Coordinates of C-alpha atoms in Angstrom, one line a residue:
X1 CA 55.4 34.1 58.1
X2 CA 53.6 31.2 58.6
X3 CA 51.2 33.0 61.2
X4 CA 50.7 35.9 58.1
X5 CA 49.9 32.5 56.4
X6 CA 47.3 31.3 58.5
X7 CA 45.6 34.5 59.6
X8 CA 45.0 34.9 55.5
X9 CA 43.5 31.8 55.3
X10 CA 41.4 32.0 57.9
X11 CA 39.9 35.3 57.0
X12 CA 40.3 36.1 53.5
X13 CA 38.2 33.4 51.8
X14 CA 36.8 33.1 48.2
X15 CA 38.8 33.8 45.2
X16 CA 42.5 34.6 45.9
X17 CA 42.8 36.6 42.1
X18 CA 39.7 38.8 43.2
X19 CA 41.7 39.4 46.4
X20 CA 44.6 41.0 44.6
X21 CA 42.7 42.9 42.0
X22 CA 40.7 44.6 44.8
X23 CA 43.9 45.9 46.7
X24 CA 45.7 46.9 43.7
X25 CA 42.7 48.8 42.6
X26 CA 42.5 50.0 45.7
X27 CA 45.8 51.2 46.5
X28 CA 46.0 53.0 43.1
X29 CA 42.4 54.6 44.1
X30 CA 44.7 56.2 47.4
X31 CA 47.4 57.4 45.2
X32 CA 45.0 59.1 42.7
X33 CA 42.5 60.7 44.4
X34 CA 45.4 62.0 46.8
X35 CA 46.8 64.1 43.8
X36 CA 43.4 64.7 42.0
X37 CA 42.4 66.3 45.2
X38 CA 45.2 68.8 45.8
X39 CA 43.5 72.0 43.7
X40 CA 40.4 71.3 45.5
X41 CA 42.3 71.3 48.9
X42 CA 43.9 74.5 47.7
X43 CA 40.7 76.2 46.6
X44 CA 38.8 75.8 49.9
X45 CA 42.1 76.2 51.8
X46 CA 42.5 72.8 53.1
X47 CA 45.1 70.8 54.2
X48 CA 45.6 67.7 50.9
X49 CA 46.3 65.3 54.0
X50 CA 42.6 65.8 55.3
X51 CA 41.2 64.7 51.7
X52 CA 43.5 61.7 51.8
X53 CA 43.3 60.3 55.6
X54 CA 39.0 60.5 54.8
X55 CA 39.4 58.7 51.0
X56 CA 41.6 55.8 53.0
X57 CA 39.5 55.9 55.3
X58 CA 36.6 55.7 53.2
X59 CA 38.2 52.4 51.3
X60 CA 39.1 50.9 54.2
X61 CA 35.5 50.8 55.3
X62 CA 34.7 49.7 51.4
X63 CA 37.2 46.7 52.2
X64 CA 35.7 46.2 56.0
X65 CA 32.4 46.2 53.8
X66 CA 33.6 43.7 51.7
X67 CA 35.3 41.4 54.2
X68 CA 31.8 40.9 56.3
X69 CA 29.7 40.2 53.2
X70 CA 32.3 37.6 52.2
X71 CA 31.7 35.9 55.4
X72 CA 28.1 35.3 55.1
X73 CA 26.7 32.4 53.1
X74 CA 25.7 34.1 49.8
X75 CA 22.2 32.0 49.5
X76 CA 21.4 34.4 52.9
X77 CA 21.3 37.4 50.3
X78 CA 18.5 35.9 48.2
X79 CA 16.0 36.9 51.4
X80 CA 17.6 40.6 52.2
X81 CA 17.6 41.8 48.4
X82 CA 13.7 41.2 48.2
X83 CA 13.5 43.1 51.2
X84 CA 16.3 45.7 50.1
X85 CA 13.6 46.0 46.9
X86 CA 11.0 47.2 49.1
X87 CA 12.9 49.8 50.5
X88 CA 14.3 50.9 47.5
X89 CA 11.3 52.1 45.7
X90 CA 10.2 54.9 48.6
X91 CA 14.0 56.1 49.1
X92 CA 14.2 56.4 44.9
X93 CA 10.8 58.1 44.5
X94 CA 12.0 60.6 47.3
X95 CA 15.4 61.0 45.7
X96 CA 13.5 62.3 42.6
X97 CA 11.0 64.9 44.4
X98 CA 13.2 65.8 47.8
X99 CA 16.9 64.7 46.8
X100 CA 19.8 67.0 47.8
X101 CA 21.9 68.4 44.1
X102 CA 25.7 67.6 44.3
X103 CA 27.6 67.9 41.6
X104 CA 24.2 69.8 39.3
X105 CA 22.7 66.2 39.6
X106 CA 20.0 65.6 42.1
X107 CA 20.7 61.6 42.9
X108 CA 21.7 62.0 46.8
X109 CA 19.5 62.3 50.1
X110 CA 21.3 63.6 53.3
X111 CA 21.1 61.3 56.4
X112 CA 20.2 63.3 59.2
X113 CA 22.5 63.0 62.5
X114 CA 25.9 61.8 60.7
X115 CA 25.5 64.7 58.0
X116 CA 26.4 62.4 55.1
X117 CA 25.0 62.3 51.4
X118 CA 23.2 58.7 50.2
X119 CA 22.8 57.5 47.0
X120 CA 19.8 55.3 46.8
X121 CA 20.3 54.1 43.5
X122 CA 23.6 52.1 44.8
X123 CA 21.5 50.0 46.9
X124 CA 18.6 50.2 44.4
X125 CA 21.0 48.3 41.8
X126 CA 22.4 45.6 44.3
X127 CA 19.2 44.6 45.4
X128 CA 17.6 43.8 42.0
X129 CA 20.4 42.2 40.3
X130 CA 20.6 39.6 43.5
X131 CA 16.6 39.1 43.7
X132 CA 16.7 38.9 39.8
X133 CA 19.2 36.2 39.7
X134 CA 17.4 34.5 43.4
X135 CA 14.1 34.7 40.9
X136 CA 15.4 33.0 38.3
X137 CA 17.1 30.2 39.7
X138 CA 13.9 29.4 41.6
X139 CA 12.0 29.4 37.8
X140 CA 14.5 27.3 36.1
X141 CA 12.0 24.7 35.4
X142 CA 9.3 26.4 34.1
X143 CA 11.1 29.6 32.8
X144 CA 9.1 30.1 29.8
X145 CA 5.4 30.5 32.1
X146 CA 4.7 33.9 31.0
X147 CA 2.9 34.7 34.2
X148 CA 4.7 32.7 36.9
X149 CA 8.0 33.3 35.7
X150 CA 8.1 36.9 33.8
X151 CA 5.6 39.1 34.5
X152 CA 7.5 39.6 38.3
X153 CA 10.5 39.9 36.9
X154 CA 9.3 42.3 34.3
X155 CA 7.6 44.4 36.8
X156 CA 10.5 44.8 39.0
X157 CA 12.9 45.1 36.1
X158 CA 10.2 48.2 35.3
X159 CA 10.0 49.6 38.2
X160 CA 13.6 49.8 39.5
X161 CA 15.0 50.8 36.5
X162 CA 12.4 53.7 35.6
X163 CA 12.8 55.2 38.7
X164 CA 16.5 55.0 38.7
X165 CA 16.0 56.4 35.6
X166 CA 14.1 59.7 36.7
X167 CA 17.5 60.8 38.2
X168 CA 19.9 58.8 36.7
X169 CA 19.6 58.1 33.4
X170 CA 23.5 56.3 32.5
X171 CA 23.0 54.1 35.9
X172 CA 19.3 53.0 34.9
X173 CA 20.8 52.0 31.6
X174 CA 23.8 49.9 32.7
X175 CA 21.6 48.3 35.2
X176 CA 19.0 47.6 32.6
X177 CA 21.8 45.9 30.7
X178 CA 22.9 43.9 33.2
X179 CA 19.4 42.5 33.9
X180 CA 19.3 41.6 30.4
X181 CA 22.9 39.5 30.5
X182 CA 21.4 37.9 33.8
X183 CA 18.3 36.9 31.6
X184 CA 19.8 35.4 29.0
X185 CA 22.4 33.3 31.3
X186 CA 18.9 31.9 32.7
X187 CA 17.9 31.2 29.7
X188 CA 14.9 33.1 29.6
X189 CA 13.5 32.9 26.1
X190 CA 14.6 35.6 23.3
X191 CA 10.9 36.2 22.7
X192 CA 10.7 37.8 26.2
X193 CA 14.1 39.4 26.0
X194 CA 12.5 41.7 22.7
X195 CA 9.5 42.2 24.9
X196 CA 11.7 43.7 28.1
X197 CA 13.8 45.6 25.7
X198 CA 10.7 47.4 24.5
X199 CA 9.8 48.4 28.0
X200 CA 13.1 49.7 28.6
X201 CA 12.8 51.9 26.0
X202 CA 9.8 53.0 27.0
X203 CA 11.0 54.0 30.2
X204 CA 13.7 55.6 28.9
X205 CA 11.8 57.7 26.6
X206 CA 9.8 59.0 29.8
X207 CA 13.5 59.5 31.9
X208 CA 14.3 61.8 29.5
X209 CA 11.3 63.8 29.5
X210 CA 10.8 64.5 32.9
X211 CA 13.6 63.2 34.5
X212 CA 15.8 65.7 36.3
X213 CA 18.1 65.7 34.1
X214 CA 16.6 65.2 31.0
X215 CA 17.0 67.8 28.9
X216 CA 20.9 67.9 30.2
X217 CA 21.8 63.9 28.9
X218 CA 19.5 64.5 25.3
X219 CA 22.0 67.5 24.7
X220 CA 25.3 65.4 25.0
X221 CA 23.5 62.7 23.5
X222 CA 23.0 64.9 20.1
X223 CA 26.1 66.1 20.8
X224 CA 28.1 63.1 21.0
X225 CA 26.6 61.9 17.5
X226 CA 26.5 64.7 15.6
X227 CA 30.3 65.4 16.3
X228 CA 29.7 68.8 17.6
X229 CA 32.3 70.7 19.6
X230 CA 33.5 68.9 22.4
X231 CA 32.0 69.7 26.1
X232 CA 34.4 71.4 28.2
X233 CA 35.1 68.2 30.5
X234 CA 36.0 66.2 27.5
X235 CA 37.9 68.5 25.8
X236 CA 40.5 68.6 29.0
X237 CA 39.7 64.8 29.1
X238 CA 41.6 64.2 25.8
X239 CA 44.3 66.6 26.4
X240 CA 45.3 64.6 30.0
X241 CA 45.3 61.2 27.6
X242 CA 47.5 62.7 25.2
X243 CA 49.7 64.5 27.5
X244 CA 50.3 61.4 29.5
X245 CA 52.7 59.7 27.1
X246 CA 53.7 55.7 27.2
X247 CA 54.8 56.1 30.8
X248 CA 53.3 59.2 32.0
X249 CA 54.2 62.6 34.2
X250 CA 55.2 60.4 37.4
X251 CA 52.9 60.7 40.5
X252 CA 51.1 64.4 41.4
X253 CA 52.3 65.7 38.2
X254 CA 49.0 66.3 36.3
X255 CA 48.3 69.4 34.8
X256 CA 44.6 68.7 34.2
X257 CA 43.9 68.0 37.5
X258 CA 43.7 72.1 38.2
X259 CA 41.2 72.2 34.9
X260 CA 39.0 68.9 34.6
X261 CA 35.3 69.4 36.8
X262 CA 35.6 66.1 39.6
X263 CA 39.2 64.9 38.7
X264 CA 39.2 62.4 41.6
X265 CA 35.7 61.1 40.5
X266 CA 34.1 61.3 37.2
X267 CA 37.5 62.0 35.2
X268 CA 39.9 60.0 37.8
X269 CA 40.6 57.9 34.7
X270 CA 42.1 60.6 32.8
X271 CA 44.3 62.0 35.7
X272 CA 45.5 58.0 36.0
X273 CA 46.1 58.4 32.4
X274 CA 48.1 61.8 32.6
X275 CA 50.2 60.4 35.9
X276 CA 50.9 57.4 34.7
X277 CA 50.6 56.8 31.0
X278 CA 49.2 54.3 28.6
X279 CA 51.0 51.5 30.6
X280 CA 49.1 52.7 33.6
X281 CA 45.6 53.2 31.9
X282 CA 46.6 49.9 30.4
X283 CA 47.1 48.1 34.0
X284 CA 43.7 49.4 35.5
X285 CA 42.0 48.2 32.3
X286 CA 43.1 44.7 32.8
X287 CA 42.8 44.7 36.8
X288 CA 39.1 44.7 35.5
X289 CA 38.8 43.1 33.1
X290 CA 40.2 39.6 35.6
X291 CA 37.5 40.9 38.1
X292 CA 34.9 40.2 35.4
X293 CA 36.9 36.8 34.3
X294 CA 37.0 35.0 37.6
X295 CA 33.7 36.6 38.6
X296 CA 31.7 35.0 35.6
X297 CA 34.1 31.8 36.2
X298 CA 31.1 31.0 38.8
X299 CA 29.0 30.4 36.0
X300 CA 30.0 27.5 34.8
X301 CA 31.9 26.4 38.2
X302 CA 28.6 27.0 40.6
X303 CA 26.4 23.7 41.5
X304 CA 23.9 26.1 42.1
X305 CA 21.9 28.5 39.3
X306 CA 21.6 31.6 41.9
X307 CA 25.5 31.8 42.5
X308 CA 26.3 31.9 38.5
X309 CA 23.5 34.0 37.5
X310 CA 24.4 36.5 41.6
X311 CA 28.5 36.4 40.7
X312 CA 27.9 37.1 36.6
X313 CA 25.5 40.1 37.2
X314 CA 27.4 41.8 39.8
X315 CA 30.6 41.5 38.4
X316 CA 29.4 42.4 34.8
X317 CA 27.6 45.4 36.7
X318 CA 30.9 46.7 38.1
X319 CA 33.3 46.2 35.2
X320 CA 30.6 47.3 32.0
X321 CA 30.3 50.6 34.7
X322 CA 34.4 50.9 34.7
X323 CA 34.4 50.6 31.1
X324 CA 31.9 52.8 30.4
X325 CA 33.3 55.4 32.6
X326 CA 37.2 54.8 31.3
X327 CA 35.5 55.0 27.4
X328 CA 34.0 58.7 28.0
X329 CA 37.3 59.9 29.2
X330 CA 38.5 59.0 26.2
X331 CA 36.2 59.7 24.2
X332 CA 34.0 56.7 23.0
X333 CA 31.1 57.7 24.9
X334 CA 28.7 61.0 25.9
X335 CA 29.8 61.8 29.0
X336 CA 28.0 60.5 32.2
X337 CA 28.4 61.0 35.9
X338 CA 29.1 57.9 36.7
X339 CA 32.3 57.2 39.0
X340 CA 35.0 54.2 38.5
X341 CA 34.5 51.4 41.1
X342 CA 37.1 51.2 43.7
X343 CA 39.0 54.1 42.5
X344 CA 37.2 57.3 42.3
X345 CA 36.1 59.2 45.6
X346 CA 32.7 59.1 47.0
X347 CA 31.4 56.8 50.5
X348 CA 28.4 55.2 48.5
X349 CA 30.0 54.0 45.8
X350 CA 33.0 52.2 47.9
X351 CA 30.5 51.0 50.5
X352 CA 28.4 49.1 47.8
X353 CA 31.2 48.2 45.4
X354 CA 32.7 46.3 48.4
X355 CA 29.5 45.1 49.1
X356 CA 28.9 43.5 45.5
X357 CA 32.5 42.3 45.6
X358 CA 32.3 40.8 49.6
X359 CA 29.3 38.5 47.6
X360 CA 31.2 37.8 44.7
X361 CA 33.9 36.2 47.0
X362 CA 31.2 34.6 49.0
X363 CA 29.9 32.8 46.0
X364 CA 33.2 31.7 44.7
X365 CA 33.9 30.7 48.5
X366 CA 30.8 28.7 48.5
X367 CA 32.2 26.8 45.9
X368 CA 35.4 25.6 47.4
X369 CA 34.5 25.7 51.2
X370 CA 33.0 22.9 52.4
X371 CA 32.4 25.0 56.2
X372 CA 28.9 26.1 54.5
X373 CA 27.6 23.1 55.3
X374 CA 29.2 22.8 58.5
X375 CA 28.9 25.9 59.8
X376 CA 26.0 28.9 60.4
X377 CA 22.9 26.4 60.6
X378 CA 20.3 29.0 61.2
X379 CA 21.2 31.1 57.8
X380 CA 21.4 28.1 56.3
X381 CA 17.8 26.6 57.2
X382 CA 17.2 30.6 56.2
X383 CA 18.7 30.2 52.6
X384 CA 16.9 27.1 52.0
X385 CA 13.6 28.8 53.0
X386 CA 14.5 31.2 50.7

């Protein structure tokens, strides 16, 4: 026992609660998708085990993903996301005129060689909400110089967003959101705030004109305002809610599952719902909502303005997408394709969700670890340069 002990200390750092909540969410993510995915296995004639040896597999590479960036010194990340920027824009403008349709949205390239899909946008995201908040920190003292301070922000803020925008509108607005929370925690001015907003709207105006899927999110927009009849996919949505009960059908019993479009992605939710009930759906919702508690804790514990304003935006970016993903399933929202983080299936989204949480724990780890000074002097004299 006191081995178990000691080999936990030594290599799961950070925030013990953010620990937890990650393998709880990730455990129920393994029972799910393994009974969301059973009519699919049956309808290409597959064995259900295949779908659930690659999912583990798949969150056990999310976790691997997580454990390495945890490790690292989290003032390293400042340097790489400028860098990650750079590369984003060329894969995103690609993604709009070359990238491969799954699921009727175009938002994926295929990597040659390993024959897997890529989601740009994923990385896209990470990279400006840790360069936003590494900008920031660095203008703390002259944070209201127009020029100096907002102009770069507001260009990349543009630019990032408008072309995440082009093929994903829902992902371009949460992450537009999620600039605006880091911006405000940096106390950029209000005045400037008004001034991004405008932009966004700009850009979001020209998304949904000749973005790919334009015309397709203005329809459930109207639709979802005016009350009209309910799409297919949130019709069955509903049902699997109300069917589900205070303590649900028990495990592998939903109905939906054989009906809803993506059951172990988009509308995992609802199948959790169904299978477990409201005490289930319950549980998830407050397994996020203490991700997004002890991730903004490093706000006001942080010595340092980058790992308040790095831990707030990516846990707020995680948990506002969970929310918004658990509210169209039942039915406060127009419905988006946007998956639930750590749960639903898909290799880009557990890769960078473990990613964004690895950092998380390295800035709460940061914190309480005095082995960062100590220890890896060449990132550090890196980070500083930074």
């Amino acid at each position: 026992m006191n081995k178990i002990k000691a080999w936990v200390d030594d290599n799961l750092k950070g925030d013990p609660v953010i620990w937890v909540v990650v393998f709880a969410l990730s455990l129920i993510s393994i029972l799910v998708v393994y009974s969301a995915t059973g009519t699919l296995a049956f309808k290409r004639m597959i064995n259900p085990e295949s779908y659930l040896i690659k999912h583990t597999l798949l969150v056990f590479v999310g976790l691997g993903a997580m454990w390495f960036a945890h490790k690292i010194d989290y003032r390293y990340y400042s340097k790489l996301s400028r860098f990650a920027l750079w590369i984003s824009v060329p894969l995103l403008i690609y993604t709009f005129t070359n990238g491969v349709s799954l699921n009727n949205a175009s938002r994926w390239i295929q990597l040659p060689i390993i024959n897997a899909s890529f989601q740009p946008s994923d990385l896209a995201s990470l990279a400006l909400i840790t360069s936003l908040a590494s900008m920031l920190s660095k203008r703390q003292q002259n944070i209201e110089d127009f020029k100096e301070s907002f102009i770069p922000i507001l260009i990349w803020c543009g630019v990032i967003c408008g072309l995440i925008a082009l093929t994903n509108l829902s992902s371009a607005i949460l992450l537009f959101a999620t600039c605006m929370l880091i911006m405000f925690i940096g106390r950029v001015p209000i005045k400037y705030l008004a001034m991004l907003v405008f932009v966004g709207i700009m850009a979001g105006s020209v998304a949904l004109t000749f973005g790919v899927r334009g015309e397709t999110a203005k329809n459930r927009i109207e639709s979802f305002i005016n009350g009209d009849e309910l799409p297919f996919q949130a019709k069955h949505a509903r049902i699997a809610v109300a069917t589900g009960g205070i303590l649900g059908k028990g495990p592998g019993n939903s109905q939906q599952r054989n009906i809803l479009p993506h059951p172990y992605s988009d509308f995992v939710y609802a199948i959790i719902v169904e299978e477990y009930g409201l005490v289930g759906g319950v549980v998830v919702l407050i397994l996020y909502l203490i991700l997004l508690a002890r991730g903004m804790k490093a706000v006001t514990n942080s010595e340092r303005a980058f790992g308040g304003l790095l831990s707030a935006g990516l846990s707020f970016a995680l948990v506002l997408q969970a929310m918004v993903n658990m509210g169209v399933v039942v039915g406060l929202g127009p419905i988006t394709g946007l998956p639930l983080p750590l749960i639903s299936m898909g290799g880009t989204s557990l890769l960078f969700t473990g990613l964004s949480i690895g950092i998380i724990l390295s800035v709460s780890r940061g914190e309480t670890d005095s082995s960062w000074e100590s220890a890896g002097g060449e990132i550090k004299n890196i980070a500083r340069a930074a």
